[in-house]
CSV table of C-alpha atoms and ligand atoms in Angstrom, one decimal:
chain,number,residue,atom,x,y,z
A,1,MET,CA,0.0,0.0,0.0
A,2,ILE,CA,1.3,3.4,-1.0
A,3,VAL,CA,1.4,5.9,2.0
A,4,THR,CA,3.1,9.3,2.5
A,5,THR,CA,6.6,9.4,4.0
A,6,LYS,CA,5.0,11.6,6.7
A,7,LYS,CA,3.1,8.7,8.1
A,8,LEU,CA,6.2,6.5,8.1
A,9,PHE,CA,8.2,9.2,9.8
A,10,GLU,CA,5.6,9.6,12.6
A,11,ALA,CA,6.1,5.9,13.4
A,12,ALA,CA,9.9,5.9,13.2
A,13,TYR,CA,11.0,9.3,14.7
A,14,GLY,CA,13.8,8.9,17.3
A,15,LYS,CA,13.6,5.1,17.2
A,16,TYR,CA,14.7,3.9,13.8
A,17,ALA,CA,15.1,5.0,10.2
A,18,ILE,CA,13.2,4.0,7.1
A,19,GLY,CA,15.4,2.7,4.2
A,20,ALA,CA,14.9,4.7,1.0
A,21,TYR,CA,16.0,2.6,-1.9
A,22,ASN,CA,16.5,3.7,-5.6
A,23,ILE,CA,15.1,1.4,-8.2
A,24,ASN,CA,15.4,1.3,-12.0
A,25,ASN,CA,14.1,-2.1,-13.2
A,26,LEU,CA,12.0,-5.2,-12.6
A,27,GLU,CA,14.6,-7.2,-10.8
A,28,GLN,CA,15.3,-4.4,-8.2
A,29,THR,CA,11.6,-4.0,-7.7
A,30,MET,CA,11.0,-7.7,-7.0
A,31,GLY,CA,14.0,-7.9,-4.7
A,32,LEU,CA,13.1,-4.8,-2.8
A,33,PHE,CA,9.5,-5.9,-2.0
A,34,GLN,CA,10.7,-9.5,-1.1
A,35,GLY,CA,13.5,-8.1,1.1
A,36,CYS,CA,11.2,-5.7,2.9
A,37,LEU,CA,8.7,-8.5,3.6
A,38,MET,CA,11.4,-10.9,4.7
A,39,SER,CA,12.5,-8.3,7.3
A,40,ARG,CA,8.9,-7.0,7.9
A,41,SER,CA,9.9,-3.4,7.2
A,42,PRO,CA,8.1,-0.4,5.9
A,43,PHE,CA,10.2,1.3,3.2
A,44,ILE,CA,10.5,4.1,0.7
A,45,ILE,CA,10.9,3.5,-3.1
A,46,GLN,CA,13.0,6.3,-4.6
A,47,ILE,CA,12.8,7.2,-8.2
A,48,SER,CA,15.4,9.5,-9.7
A,49,LYS,CA,15.2,11.6,-12.8
A,50,GLY,CA,17.5,9.2,-14.4
A,51,ALA,CA,15.3,6.2,-13.5
A,52,ARG,CA,12.3,8.0,-15.0
A,53,THR,CA,14.1,8.2,-18.4
A,54,TYR,CA,16.0,4.8,-18.2
A,55,THR,CA,13.0,3.0,-19.8
A,56,HIS,CA,9.9,5.0,-19.4
A,57,LYS,CA,8.4,6.6,-16.3
A,58,LYS,CA,5.1,4.8,-17.0
A,59,MET,CA,7.0,1.5,-16.9
A,60,LEU,CA,8.2,2.1,-13.4
A,61,GLU,CA,4.7,3.1,-12.2
A,62,ALA,CA,3.2,-0.1,-13.7
A,63,MET,CA,5.9,-2.3,-12.1
A,64,ILE,CA,5.4,-0.7,-8.7
A,65,ARG,CA,1.6,-0.9,-8.9
A,66,THR,CA,1.9,-4.5,-9.9
A,67,ALA,CA,4.3,-5.3,-7.1
A,68,ASP,CA,1.8,-3.7,-4.7
A,69,GLU,CA,-0.8,-6.2,-5.9
A,70,ILE,CA,1.6,-9.2,-5.7
A,71,PHE,CA,2.7,-8.2,-2.2
A,72,PRO,CA,-0.4,-6.8,-0.6
A,73,GLU,CA,1.1,-6.6,2.9
A,74,ALA,CA,3.8,-4.1,1.9
A,75,VAL,CA,3.6,-0.6,3.2
A,76,PHE,CA,5.7,2.0,1.3
A,77,ALA,CA,6.0,5.5,0.0
A,78,VAL,CA,6.8,6.4,-3.6
A,79,HIS,CA,9.3,9.3,-3.6
A,80,LEU,CA,10.9,11.4,-6.3
A,81,ASP,CA,14.6,11.6,-5.5
A,82,HIS,CA,16.4,14.9,-6.3
A,83,GLY,CA,13.7,16.6,-8.3
A,84,ASP,CA,13.9,19.9,-10.1
A,85,GLU,CA,10.8,22.2,-10.2
A,86,GLN,CA,9.5,20.8,-13.4
A,87,THR,CA,9.9,17.1,-12.5
A,88,CYS,CA,8.3,17.8,-9.0
A,89,MET,CA,5.3,19.4,-10.6
A,90,GLU,CA,4.9,16.4,-13.1
A,91,CYS,CA,5.1,13.9,-10.2
A,92,ILE,CA,2.7,15.9,-8.0
A,93,GLU,CA,0.2,16.0,-10.9
A,94,SER,CA,0.7,12.3,-11.8
A,95,GLY,CA,-1.3,11.0,-8.8
A,96,PHE,CA,1.2,8.3,-8.3
A,97,TYR,CA,4.0,9.8,-6.1
A,98,SER,CA,3.2,10.2,-2.4
A,99,SER,CA,6.3,12.3,-1.8
A,100,VAL,CA,8.7,14.5,-3.8
A,101,MET,CA,12.2,15.9,-3.1
A,102,ILE,CA,12.8,19.4,-4.4
A,103,ASP,CA,16.6,19.9,-4.6
A,104,ALA,CA,17.3,23.6,-4.9
A,105,SER,CA,20.3,23.2,-2.5
A,106,HIS,CA,22.6,24.6,-5.2
A,107,GLU,CA,20.7,27.9,-5.1
A,108,ASP,CA,21.2,30.7,-2.6
A,109,PHE,CA,19.2,30.5,0.7
A,110,GLU,CA,16.4,32.8,-0.3
A,111,THR,CA,15.9,31.2,-3.8
A,112,ASN,CA,16.0,27.7,-2.2
A,113,ILE,CA,13.2,28.8,0.2
A,114,ALA,CA,11.1,30.3,-2.6
A,115,ILE,CA,11.4,27.3,-4.9
A,116,THR,CA,10.7,24.9,-2.0
A,117,LYS,CA,7.7,26.9,-0.9
A,118,LYS,CA,6.2,26.8,-4.4
A,119,ILE,CA,6.5,23.0,-4.6
A,120,VAL,CA,5.2,22.6,-1.0
A,121,ASP,CA,2.1,24.7,-1.9
A,122,ALA,CA,1.3,22.6,-5.0
A,123,ALA,CA,2.1,19.3,-3.2
A,124,HIS,CA,0.1,19.9,0.0
A,125,ALA,CA,-2.9,20.9,-2.1
A,126,ARG,CA,-2.9,17.3,-3.3
A,127,GLY,CA,-1.9,15.5,0.0
A,128,ILE,CA,1.7,15.0,-1.1
A,129,VAL,CA,4.6,15.7,1.1
A,130,VAL,CA,7.9,17.4,0.3
A,131,GLU,CA,11.6,16.8,1.2
A,132,SER,CA,13.9,19.7,0.7
A,133,GLU,CA,17.7,20.0,1.1
A,134,LEU,CA,19.8,22.6,2.8
A,135,GLY,CA,23.6,22.5,2.5
A,136,GLN,CA,25.4,20.5,-0.2
A,137,LEU,CA,26.8,17.0,-0.3
A,138,GLY,CA,30.1,16.1,-1.9
A,139,GLY,CA,30.3,13.6,-4.7
A,140,VAL,CA,28.3,13.0,-7.9
A,141,GLU,CA,24.6,11.9,-8.2
A,142,GLU,CA,23.6,11.7,-11.8
A,143,HIS,CA,22.9,15.3,-12.9
A,144,VAL,CA,23.9,16.7,-9.4
A,145,SER,CA,27.6,17.3,-9.2
A,146,VAL,CA,29.3,19.2,-6.4
A,147,SER,CA,33.0,19.2,-6.0
A,148,GLU,CA,34.4,18.0,-2.7
A,149,ALA,CA,35.9,21.4,-2.1
A,150,ASP,CA,32.6,23.1,-2.5
A,151,ALA,CA,30.6,20.7,-0.4
A,152,LYS,CA,28.9,22.7,2.3
A,153,LEU,CA,27.5,21.2,5.5
A,154,THR,CA,24.1,22.3,6.7
A,155,ASP,CA,24.2,25.3,8.9
A,156,PRO,CA,22.1,24.5,12.1
A,157,ASP,CA,21.4,28.2,12.7
A,158,THR,CA,19.6,28.6,9.4
A,159,ALA,CA,17.9,25.1,9.3
A,160,LYS,CA,15.0,26.2,11.5
A,161,GLU,CA,14.3,29.3,9.5
A,162,PHE,CA,14.5,27.3,6.3
A,163,VAL,CA,11.9,24.8,7.5
A,164,GLU,CA,9.5,27.4,8.9
A,165,ARG,CA,9.6,29.6,5.9
A,166,SER,CA,9.5,26.9,3.2
A,167,GLY,CA,6.9,24.6,4.9
A,168,CYS,CA,8.8,21.5,3.9
A,169,ASP,CA,7.9,18.2,5.6
A,170,SER,CA,11.4,16.8,6.0
A,171,LEU,CA,14.9,18.2,5.5
A,172,ALA,CA,17.9,16.5,3.9
A,173,VAL,CA,21.0,17.6,5.8
A,174,ALA,CA,24.6,17.6,4.7
A,175,ILE,CA,26.6,16.2,7.5
A,176,GLY,CA,29.6,14.8,5.8
A,177,THR,CA,28.3,12.1,3.5
A,178,SER,CA,28.5,12.1,-0.3
A,179,HIS,CA,26.8,10.2,-3.1
A,180,GLY,CA,28.5,7.3,-4.8
A,181,ALA,CA,31.1,4.7,-3.9
A,182,PHE,CA,34.0,7.0,-3.0
A,183,LYS,CA,33.1,8.8,0.2
A,184,PHE,CA,35.1,10.3,3.0
A,185,SER,CA,38.2,11.3,1.0
A,186,GLY,CA,40.7,13.6,2.8
A,187,ASN,CA,39.5,14.5,6.2
A,188,GLN,CA,35.7,14.0,5.7
A,189,ALA,CA,33.7,12.1,8.4
A,190,LEU,CA,30.1,11.8,9.6
A,191,ARG,CA,29.4,14.9,11.6
A,192,PHE,CA,27.2,14.0,14.6
A,193,ASP,CA,28.0,17.3,16.2
A,194,VAL,CA,26.3,19.1,13.3
A,195,LEU,CA,23.4,16.7,13.3
A,196,SER,CA,22.7,17.1,17.0
A,197,GLU,CA,22.8,20.9,16.7
A,198,ILE,CA,20.2,20.7,13.9
A,199,GLN,CA,18.0,18.4,16.0
A,200,ARG,CA,18.3,20.8,19.0
A,201,ARG,CA,16.8,23.6,16.8
A,202,LEU,CA,14.2,21.3,15.1
A,203,PRO,CA,13.1,18.9,17.8
A,204,GLY,CA,10.7,16.3,16.4
A,205,PHE,CA,11.2,17.3,12.8
A,206,PRO,CA,12.2,14.4,10.4
A,207,LEU,CA,15.7,14.7,9.0
A,208,VAL,CA,17.1,12.8,5.9
A,209,MET,CA,20.6,11.4,5.3
A,210,HIS,CA,21.6,11.1,1.7
A,211,GLY,CA,24.7,9.4,0.5
A,212,SER,CA,24.4,6.6,3.1
A,213,SER,CA,25.7,3.5,1.3
A,214,SER,CA,28.2,1.5,3.2
A,215,VAL,CA,30.2,0.3,0.2
A,216,PRO,CA,31.1,-3.0,1.9
A,217,GLN,CA,34.8,-3.8,1.4
A,218,GLU,CA,34.0,-7.5,0.9
A,219,GLU,CA,31.6,-6.6,-2.0
A,220,VAL,CA,34.2,-4.3,-3.6
A,221,ALA,CA,36.9,-7.1,-3.3
A,222,ARG,CA,34.6,-9.6,-5.0
A,223,ILE,CA,33.8,-7.2,-7.8
A,224,ASN,CA,37.5,-6.5,-8.3
A,225,ALA,CA,38.4,-10.2,-8.2
A,226,ALA,CA,35.8,-10.8,-11.0
A,227,GLY,CA,37.4,-8.1,-13.3
A,228,GLY,CA,36.1,-4.9,-11.7
A,229,ALA,CA,38.3,-1.8,-11.1
A,230,LEU,CA,36.9,0.0,-8.0
A,231,LYS,CA,39.9,1.3,-6.3
A,232,GLY,CA,39.6,3.1,-2.9
A,233,ALA,CA,35.8,2.8,-2.7
A,234,LYS,CA,34.4,3.3,0.8
A,235,GLY,CA,31.2,4.3,2.6
A,236,VAL,CA,29.3,5.0,5.7
A,237,ASP,CA,29.5,2.7,8.7
A,238,ALA,CA,26.0,1.1,8.9
A,239,ASP,CA,26.5,0.7,12.7
A,240,GLN,CA,26.1,4.5,12.9
A,241,PHE,CA,22.5,4.5,11.4
A,242,LEU,CA,20.8,4.0,14.8
A,243,ARG,CA,22.7,6.8,16.4
A,244,ALA,CA,21.6,9.0,13.5
A,245,ALA,CA,18.0,7.8,14.0
A,246,GLU,CA,18.2,8.8,17.7
A,247,LEU,CA,19.2,12.3,16.5
A,248,GLY,CA,16.1,12.7,14.3
A,249,VAL,CA,17.2,11.0,11.0
A,250,THR,CA,14.1,9.1,9.8
A,251,LYS,CA,15.0,8.4,6.2
A,252,ILE,CA,18.3,7.0,5.0
A,253,ASN,CA,19.1,6.9,1.3
A,254,ILE,CA,20.8,3.9,-0.2
A,255,ASP,CA,21.5,3.5,-3.9
A,256,THR,CA,25.2,2.7,-4.5
A,257,ASP,CA,25.2,-0.5,-2.4
A,258,GLY,CA,22.4,-2.0,-4.5
A,259,ARG,CA,24.4,-1.2,-7.6
A,260,LEU,CA,27.4,-3.0,-6.1
A,261,VAL,CA,25.2,-6.1,-5.5
A,262,TRP,CA,24.1,-6.0,-9.1
A,263,THR,CA,27.7,-5.6,-10.4
A,264,ARG,CA,29.1,-8.4,-8.2
A,265,VAL,CA,26.4,-10.9,-9.1
A,266,HIS,CA,26.7,-10.3,-12.8
A,267,ARG,CA,30.5,-10.2,-12.9
A,268,GLU,CA,30.8,-13.4,-10.9
A,269,TYR,CA,28.0,-15.1,-12.8
A,270,PHE,CA,29.5,-14.5,-16.3
A,271,GLN,CA,33.0,-15.2,-15.1
A,272,GLU,CA,31.9,-18.6,-13.8
A,273,HIS,CA,29.6,-19.3,-16.9
A,274,PRO,CA,31.5,-17.8,-19.9
A,275,GLU,CA,29.4,-20.0,-22.2
A,276,ASN,CA,26.1,-18.5,-21.0
A,277,PHE,CA,24.1,-15.8,-22.8
A,278,ASP,CA,20.8,-16.1,-21.0
A,279,LEU,CA,19.9,-13.1,-18.9
A,280,ARG,CA,17.5,-15.0,-16.6
A,281,PRO,CA,19.9,-17.1,-14.5
A,282,PRO,CA,21.9,-14.2,-13.2
A,283,GLY,CA,18.7,-12.2,-12.9
A,284,LYS,CA,17.3,-14.8,-10.6
A,285,VAL,CA,20.5,-14.8,-8.5
A,286,PHE,CA,20.4,-11.0,-8.4
A,287,MET,CA,16.7,-10.8,-7.1
A,288,ALA,CA,17.5,-13.3,-4.3
A,289,GLU,CA,20.8,-11.5,-3.4
A,290,TYR,CA,19.1,-8.1,-3.5
A,291,ALA,CA,16.3,-9.2,-1.2
A,292,LYS,CA,18.9,-10.6,1.3
A,293,PHE,CA,20.9,-7.3,1.0
A,294,ILE,CA,17.7,-5.2,1.6
A,295,ALA,CA,16.7,-7.3,4.7
A,296,ALA,CA,20.2,-7.0,6.2
A,297,LYS,CA,20.2,-3.2,5.6
A,298,ASN,CA,16.8,-2.9,7.3
A,299,ASP,CA,18.2,-4.7,10.3
A,300,LYS,CA,20.9,-2.0,10.6
A,301,LEU,CA,18.3,0.8,10.1
A,302,GLY,CA,16.2,-0.7,12.9
A,303,SER,CA,13.1,-0.9,10.6
A,304,SER,CA,13.1,-4.7,10.7
A,305,GLY,CA,10.0,-6.0,12.5
A,306,GLN,CA,8.2,-2.7,12.4
A,307,LEU,CA,5.8,-3.4,9.6
A,308,ASP,CA,3.0,-4.8,11.8
A,309,ALA,CA,3.1,-1.8,14.1
A,310,VAL,CA,2.9,0.5,11.1
A,311,ARG,CA,0.0,-1.4,9.6
A,312,ARG,CA,-1.9,-1.2,13.0
A,313,MET,CA,-1.1,2.6,13.1
A,314,LEU,CA,-2.6,3.0,9.7
A,315,GLY,CA,-5.7,0.9,10.7
A,316,LEU,CA,-4.8,-1.9,8.3
B,401,LIG,P1,24.5,6.5,-2.1
B,401,LIG,O1,25.2,6.9,-3.3
B,401,LIG,O2,25.4,6.5,-0.9
B,401,LIG,O3,23.8,5.2,-2.2
B,401,LIG,O4,23.4,7.6,-1.8
B,401,LIG,C1,22.2,7.6,-2.6
B,401,LIG,C2,21.3,8.8,-2.3
B,401,LIG,O5,21.5,9.6,-1.4
B,401,LIG,C3,20.2,9.0,-3.3
B,401,LIG,O6,19.6,10.3,-3.1
């Protein structure tokens, strides 16, 4: 069942975080639903601009609606990841998305507020909730590119004003993470000091952590052993998720780790079966491995075992 992120955040705040997973295709969709039911977790499906154009945005919608029928117990939000104004408006009007992210974090403070407010007004009129971002992450996320040197952490002093004036429902904060498989270069680290200052000024308000893949070293080693060339890849320690959740982080974004599972499965499969040219055998392995990966991630986020409580809260 599709719900807003707001409902999920009410259940999770201060206790655990909801996993927000990017999907692009059928195999990821099946693995995601299976994994979240294995761990009995509510979850957020994230759709990026790139995912909407990979095949066709209607294809993603049809897959997700069908998965909802195949797995009727699942409770999830459908969220636009890193939207610009035009894409947010399209998603708000589509009647499919329950949540959108407007990313105007590259604009100056006043412009970021003005753009966010415009999206909030349109979204709220249709019962849709809005995530906005203040501060800038390092690294590269599809069309979003911010050099490490320019990456700006969220300023706790302006976060409250931003939320009050923009009317957003949750806030993505830059606290040291970056998108992609190469995080924490130089002297970067997760900044819990900044996070707790933000929470002190915005008690009870849902915060979002982007760029939260763990980039497991074992996964990277297996990819490289099967012909990959990922040198120096590293990520966020998943054992820090619950500490972040206690400090108000209710949504944790994970994309890269899922891509690593896909890469490892397919590299190993075709290395072990050089004679094979059927896409289904590795696809089957991937769906099972992706489901296992999602369930294990939900354990780290603390969302495992929360599905029944969320269903009761929603009167299901
Ligand atoms: P990762 O690249 O760490 O998976 O982050 C994804 C993300 O934040 C999507 O918005």
